PDB file of C-alpha atoms in Angstrom:
ATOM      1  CA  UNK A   1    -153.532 223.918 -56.356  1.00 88.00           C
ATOM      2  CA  UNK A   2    -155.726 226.954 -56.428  1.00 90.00           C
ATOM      3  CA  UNK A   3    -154.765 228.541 -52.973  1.00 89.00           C
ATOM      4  CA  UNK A   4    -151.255 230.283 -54.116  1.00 91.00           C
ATOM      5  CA  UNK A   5    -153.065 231.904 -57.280  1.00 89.00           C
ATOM      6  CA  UNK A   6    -155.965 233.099 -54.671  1.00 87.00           C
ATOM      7  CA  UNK A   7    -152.824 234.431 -52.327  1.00 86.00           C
ATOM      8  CA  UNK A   8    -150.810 235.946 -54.977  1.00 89.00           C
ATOM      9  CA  UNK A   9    -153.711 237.558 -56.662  1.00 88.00           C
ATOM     10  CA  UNK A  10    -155.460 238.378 -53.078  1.00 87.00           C
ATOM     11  CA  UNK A  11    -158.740 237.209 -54.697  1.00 87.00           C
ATOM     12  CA  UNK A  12    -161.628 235.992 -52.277  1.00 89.00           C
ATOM     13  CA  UNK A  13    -162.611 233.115 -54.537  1.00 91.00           C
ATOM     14  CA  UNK A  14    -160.979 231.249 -57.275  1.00 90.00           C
ATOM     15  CA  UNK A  15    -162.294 228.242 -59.498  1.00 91.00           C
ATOM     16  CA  UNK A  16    -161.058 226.231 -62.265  1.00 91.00           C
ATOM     17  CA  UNK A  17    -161.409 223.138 -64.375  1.00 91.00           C
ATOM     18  CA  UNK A  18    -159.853 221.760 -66.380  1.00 92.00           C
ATOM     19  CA  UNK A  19    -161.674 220.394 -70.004  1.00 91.00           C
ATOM     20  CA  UNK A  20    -160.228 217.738 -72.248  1.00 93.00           C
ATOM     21  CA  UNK A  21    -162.158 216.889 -75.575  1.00 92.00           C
ATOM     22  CA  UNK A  22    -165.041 218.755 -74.491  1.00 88.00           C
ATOM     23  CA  UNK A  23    -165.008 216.985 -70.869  1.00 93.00           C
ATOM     24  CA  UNK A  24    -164.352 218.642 -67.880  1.00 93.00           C
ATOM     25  CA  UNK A  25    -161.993 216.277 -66.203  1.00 95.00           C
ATOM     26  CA  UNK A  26    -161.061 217.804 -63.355  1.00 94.00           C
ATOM     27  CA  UNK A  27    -162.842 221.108 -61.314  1.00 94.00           C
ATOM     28  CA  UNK A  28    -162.239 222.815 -57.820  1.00 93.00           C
ATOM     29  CA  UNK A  29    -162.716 225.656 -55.773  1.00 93.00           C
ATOM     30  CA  UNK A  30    -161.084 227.504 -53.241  1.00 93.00           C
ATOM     31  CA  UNK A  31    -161.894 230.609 -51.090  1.00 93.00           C
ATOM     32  CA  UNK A  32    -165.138 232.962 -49.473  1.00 91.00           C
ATOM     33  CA  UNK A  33    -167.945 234.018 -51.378  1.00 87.00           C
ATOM     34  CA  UNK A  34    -167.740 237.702 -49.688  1.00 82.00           C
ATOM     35  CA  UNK A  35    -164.639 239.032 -48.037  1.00 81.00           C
ATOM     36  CA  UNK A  36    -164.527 238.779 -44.400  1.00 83.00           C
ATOM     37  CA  UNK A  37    -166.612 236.009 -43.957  1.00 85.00           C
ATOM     38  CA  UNK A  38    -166.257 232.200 -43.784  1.00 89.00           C
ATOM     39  CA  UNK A  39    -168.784 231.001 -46.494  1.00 91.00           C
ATOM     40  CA  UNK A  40    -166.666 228.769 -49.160  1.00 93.00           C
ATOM     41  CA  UNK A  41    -167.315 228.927 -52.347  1.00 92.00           C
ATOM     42  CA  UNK A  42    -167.804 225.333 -54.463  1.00 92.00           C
ATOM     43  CA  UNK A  43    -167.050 224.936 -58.411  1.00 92.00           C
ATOM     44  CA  UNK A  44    -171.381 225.041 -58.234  1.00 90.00           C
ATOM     45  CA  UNK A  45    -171.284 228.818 -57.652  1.00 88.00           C
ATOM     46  CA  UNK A  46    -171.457 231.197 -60.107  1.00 80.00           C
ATOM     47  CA  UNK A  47    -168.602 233.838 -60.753  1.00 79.00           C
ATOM     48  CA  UNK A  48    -169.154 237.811 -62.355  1.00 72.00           C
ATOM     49  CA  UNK A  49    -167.145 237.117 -65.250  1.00 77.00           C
ATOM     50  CA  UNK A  50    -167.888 240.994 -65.882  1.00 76.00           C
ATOM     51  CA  UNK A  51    -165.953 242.916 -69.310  1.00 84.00           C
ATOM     52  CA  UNK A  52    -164.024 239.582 -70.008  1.00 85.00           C
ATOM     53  CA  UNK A  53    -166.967 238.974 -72.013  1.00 89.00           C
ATOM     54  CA  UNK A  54    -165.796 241.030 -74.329  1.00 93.00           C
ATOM     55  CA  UNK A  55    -163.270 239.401 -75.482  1.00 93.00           C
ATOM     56  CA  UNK A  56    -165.767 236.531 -76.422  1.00 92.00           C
ATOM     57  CA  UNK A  57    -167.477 238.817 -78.125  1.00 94.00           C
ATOM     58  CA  UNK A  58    -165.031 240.220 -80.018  1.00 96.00           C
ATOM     59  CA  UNK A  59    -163.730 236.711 -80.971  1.00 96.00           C
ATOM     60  CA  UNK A  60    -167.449 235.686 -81.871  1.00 95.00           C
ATOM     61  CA  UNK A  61    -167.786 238.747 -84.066  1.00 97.00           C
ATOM     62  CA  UNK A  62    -164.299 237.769 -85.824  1.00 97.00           C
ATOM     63  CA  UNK A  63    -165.635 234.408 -86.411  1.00 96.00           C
ATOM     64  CA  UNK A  64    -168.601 235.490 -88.132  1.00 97.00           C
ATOM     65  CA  UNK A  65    -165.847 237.453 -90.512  1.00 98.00           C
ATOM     66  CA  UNK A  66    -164.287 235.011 -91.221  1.00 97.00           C
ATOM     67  CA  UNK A  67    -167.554 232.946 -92.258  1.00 96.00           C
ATOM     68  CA  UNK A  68    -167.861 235.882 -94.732  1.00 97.00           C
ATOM     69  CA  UNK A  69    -171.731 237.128 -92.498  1.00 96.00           C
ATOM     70  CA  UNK A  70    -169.709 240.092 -91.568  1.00 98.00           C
ATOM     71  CA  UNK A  71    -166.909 242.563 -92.510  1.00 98.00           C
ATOM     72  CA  UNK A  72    -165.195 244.494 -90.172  1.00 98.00           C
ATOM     73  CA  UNK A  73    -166.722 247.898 -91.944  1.00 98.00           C
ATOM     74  CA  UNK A  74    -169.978 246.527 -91.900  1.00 98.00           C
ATOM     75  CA  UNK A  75    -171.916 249.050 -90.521  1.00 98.00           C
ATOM     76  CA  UNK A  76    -175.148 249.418 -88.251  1.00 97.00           C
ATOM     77  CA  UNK A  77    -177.623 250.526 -90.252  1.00 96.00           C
ATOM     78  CA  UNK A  78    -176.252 247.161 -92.711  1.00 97.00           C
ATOM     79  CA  UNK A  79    -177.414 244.811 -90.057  1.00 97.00           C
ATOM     80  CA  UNK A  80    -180.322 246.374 -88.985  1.00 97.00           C
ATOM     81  CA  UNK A  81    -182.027 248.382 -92.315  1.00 96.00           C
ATOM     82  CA  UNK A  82    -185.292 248.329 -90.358  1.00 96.00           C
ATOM     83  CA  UNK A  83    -183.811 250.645 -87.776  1.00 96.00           C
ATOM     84  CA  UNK A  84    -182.255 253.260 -90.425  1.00 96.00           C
ATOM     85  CA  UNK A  85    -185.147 255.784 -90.591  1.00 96.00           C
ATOM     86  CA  UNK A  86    -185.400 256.465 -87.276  1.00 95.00           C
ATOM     87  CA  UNK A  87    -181.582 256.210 -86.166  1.00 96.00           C
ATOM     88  CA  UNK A  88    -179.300 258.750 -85.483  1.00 95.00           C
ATOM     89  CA  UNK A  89    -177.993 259.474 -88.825  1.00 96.00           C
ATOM     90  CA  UNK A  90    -174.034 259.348 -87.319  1.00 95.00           C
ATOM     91  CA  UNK A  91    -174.504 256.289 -85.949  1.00 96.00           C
ATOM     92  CA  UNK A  92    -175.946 254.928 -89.584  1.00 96.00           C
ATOM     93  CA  UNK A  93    -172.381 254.159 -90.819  1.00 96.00           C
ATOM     94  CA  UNK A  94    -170.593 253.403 -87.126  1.00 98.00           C
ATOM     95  CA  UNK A  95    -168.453 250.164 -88.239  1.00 98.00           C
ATOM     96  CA  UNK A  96    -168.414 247.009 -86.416  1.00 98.00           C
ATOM     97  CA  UNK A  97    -164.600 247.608 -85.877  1.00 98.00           C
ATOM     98  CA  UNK A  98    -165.375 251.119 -84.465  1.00 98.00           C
ATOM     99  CA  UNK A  99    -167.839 249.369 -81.798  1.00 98.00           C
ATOM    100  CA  UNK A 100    -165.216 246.716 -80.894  1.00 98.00           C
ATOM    101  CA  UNK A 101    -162.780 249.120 -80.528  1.00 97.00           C
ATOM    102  CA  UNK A 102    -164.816 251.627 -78.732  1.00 97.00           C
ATOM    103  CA  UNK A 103    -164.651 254.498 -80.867  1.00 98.00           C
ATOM    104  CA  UNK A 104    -167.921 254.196 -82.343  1.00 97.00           C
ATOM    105  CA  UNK A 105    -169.247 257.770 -81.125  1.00 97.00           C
ATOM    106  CA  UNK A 106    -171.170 256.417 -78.156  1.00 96.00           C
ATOM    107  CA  UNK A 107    -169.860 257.572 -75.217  1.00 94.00           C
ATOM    108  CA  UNK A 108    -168.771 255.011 -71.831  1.00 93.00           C
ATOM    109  CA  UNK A 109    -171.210 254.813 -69.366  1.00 89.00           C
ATOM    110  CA  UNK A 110    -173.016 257.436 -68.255  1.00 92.00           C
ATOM    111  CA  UNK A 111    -176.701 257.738 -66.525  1.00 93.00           C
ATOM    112  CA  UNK A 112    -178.781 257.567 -69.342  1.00 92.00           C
ATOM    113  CA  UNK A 113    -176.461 254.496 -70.841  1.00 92.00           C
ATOM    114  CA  UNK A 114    -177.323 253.056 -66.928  1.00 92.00           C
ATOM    115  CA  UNK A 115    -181.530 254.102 -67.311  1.00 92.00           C
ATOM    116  CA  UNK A 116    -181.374 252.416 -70.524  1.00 92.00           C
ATOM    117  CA  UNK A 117    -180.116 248.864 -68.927  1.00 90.00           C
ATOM    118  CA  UNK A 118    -182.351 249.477 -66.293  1.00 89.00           C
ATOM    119  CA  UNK A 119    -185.346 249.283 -68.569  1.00 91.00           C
ATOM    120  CA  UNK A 120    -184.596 246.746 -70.712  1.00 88.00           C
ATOM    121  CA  UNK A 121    -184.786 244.388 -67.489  1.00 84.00           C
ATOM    122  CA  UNK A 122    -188.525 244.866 -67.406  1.00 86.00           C
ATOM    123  CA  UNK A 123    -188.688 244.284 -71.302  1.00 85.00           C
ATOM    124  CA  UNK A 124    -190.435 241.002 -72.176  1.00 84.00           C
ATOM    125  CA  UNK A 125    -188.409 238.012 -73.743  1.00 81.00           C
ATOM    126  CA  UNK A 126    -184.963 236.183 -73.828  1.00 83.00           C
ATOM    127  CA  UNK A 127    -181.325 238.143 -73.797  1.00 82.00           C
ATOM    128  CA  UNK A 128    -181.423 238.030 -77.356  1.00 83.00           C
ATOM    129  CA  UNK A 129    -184.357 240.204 -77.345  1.00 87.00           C
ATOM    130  CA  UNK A 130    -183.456 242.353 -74.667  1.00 89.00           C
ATOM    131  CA  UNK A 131    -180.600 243.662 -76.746  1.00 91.00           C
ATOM    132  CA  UNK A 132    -182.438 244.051 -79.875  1.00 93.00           C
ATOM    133  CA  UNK A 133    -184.776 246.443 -77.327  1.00 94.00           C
ATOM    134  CA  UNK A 134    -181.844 248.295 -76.234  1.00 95.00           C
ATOM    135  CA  UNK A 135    -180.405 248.867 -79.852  1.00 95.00           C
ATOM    136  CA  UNK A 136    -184.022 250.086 -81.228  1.00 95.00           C
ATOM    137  CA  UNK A 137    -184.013 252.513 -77.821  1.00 94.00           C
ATOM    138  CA  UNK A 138    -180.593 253.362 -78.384  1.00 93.00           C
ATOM    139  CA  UNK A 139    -179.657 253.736 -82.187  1.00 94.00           C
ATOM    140  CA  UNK A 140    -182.250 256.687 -82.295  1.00 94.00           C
ATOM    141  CA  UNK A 141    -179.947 259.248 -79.401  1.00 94.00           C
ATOM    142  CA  UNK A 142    -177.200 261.465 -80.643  1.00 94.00           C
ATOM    143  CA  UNK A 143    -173.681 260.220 -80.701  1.00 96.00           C
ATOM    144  CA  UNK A 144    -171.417 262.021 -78.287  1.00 95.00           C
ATOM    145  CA  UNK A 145    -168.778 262.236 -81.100  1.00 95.00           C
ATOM    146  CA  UNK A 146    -167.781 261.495 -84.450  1.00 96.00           C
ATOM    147  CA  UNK A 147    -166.840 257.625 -84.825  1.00 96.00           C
ATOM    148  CA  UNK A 148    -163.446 256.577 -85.503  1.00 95.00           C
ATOM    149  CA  UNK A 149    -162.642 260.435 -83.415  1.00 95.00           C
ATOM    150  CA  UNK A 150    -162.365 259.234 -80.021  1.00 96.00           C
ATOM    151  CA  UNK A 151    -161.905 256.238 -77.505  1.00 97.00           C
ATOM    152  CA  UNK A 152    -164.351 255.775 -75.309  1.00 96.00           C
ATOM    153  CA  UNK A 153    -164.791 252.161 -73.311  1.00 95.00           C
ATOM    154  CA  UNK A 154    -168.459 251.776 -74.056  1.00 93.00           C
ATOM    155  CA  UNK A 155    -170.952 248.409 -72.965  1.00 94.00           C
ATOM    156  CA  UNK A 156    -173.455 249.971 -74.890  1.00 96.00           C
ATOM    157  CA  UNK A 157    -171.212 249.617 -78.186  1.00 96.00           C
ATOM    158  CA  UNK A 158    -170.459 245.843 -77.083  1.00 96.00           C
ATOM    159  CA  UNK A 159    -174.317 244.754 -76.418  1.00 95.00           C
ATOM    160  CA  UNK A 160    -174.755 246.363 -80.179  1.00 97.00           C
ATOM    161  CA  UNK A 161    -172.361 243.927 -81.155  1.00 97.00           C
ATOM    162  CA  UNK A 162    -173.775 241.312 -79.325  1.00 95.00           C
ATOM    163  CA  UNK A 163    -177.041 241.976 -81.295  1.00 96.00           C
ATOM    164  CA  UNK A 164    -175.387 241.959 -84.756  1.00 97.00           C
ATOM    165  CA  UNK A 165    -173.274 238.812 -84.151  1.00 96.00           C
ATOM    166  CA  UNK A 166    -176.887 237.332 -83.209  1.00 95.00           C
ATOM    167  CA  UNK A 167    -178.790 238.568 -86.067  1.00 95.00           C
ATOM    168  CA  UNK A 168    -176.102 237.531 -88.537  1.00 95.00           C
ATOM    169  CA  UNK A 169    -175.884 234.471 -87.197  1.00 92.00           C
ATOM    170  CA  UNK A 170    -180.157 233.867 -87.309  1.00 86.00           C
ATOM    171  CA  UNK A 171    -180.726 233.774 -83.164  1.00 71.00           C
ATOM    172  CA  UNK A 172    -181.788 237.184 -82.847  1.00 59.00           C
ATOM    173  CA  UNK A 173    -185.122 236.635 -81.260  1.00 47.00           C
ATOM    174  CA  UNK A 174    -185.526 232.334 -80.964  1.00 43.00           C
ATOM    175  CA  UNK A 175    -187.279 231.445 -78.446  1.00 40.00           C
ATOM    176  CA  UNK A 176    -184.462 229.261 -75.839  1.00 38.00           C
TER     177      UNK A 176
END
């Protein structure tokens, strides 16, 4: 069943499943793990899922609105008042919908955004943790312009979010 989407698509891999009351029912595979060789792929491999993460973020962030532990102009420095004093005073009142909808001031990626990733790979404890590290290295640089002014697709502003949906929600920093 998955070959014509893996044709159509011209994708080198392709997995589904499918879930019924929390069950996966049904799973399969079909395709190479690298293009231009014969290596197939099985539903046991694990896929790059990559920016469509974001979306899941986004979605987790709205359902923490909805549970009233955020508002869509809650701001940085709201969710992390530990990190005001030495944060760049722009990014103080950057919104939660400005970082979802990338026009928080920080800019896309860009080399120091890339050094800063780098780093927090060598940084002691759990993902939740790592991205607390990265907004305490982070929140204290310069915006590259005013929020709400510009779009610019930024990671950066989505592993912020990450952090606040996780310390509004009382994970940031369990031990898993």
């Amino acid at each position: 069943m998955l070959k014509p989407y893996l044709l159509r698509y011209d994708l080198p891999a392709i997995a589904a499943a499918l879930v019924k009351d929390g069950k996966i029912i049904s799973a399969g595979a079909f395709g190479t793990r690298r293009i231009g060789e014969n290596i197939p792929v099985t539903v046991n491999d694990r896929f790059h899922i990559g920016s469509d993460t974001k979306a899941m973020t986004a979605l987790l962030a709205a359902m923490r609105v909805e549970e009233g532990k955020l508002r869509w102009n809650s701001t940085v420095t709201e969710v992390f008042p530990e990190l005001a004093e030495r944060m760049d005073p722009c990014l103080r009142s950057v919104t939660l919908e400005q970082l979802l909808s990338h026009t928080s001031g920080i800019p896309a990626d860009n080399e120091s955004i890339f050094n800063a990733y780098r780093e927090a790979m060598f940084q002691d404890g759990n993902l939740d943790n790592l991205r607390y590290w990265l907004v305490q290295q982070w929140s204290k640089r310069p915006l590259e312009f005013d929020p709400g002014s510009t779009f610019a697709y930024s990671n950066m502003g989505y592993t912020i979010v990450g952090a606040i949906i996780e310390r509004v929600s009382g994970r940031l920093g369990r031990k898993r």
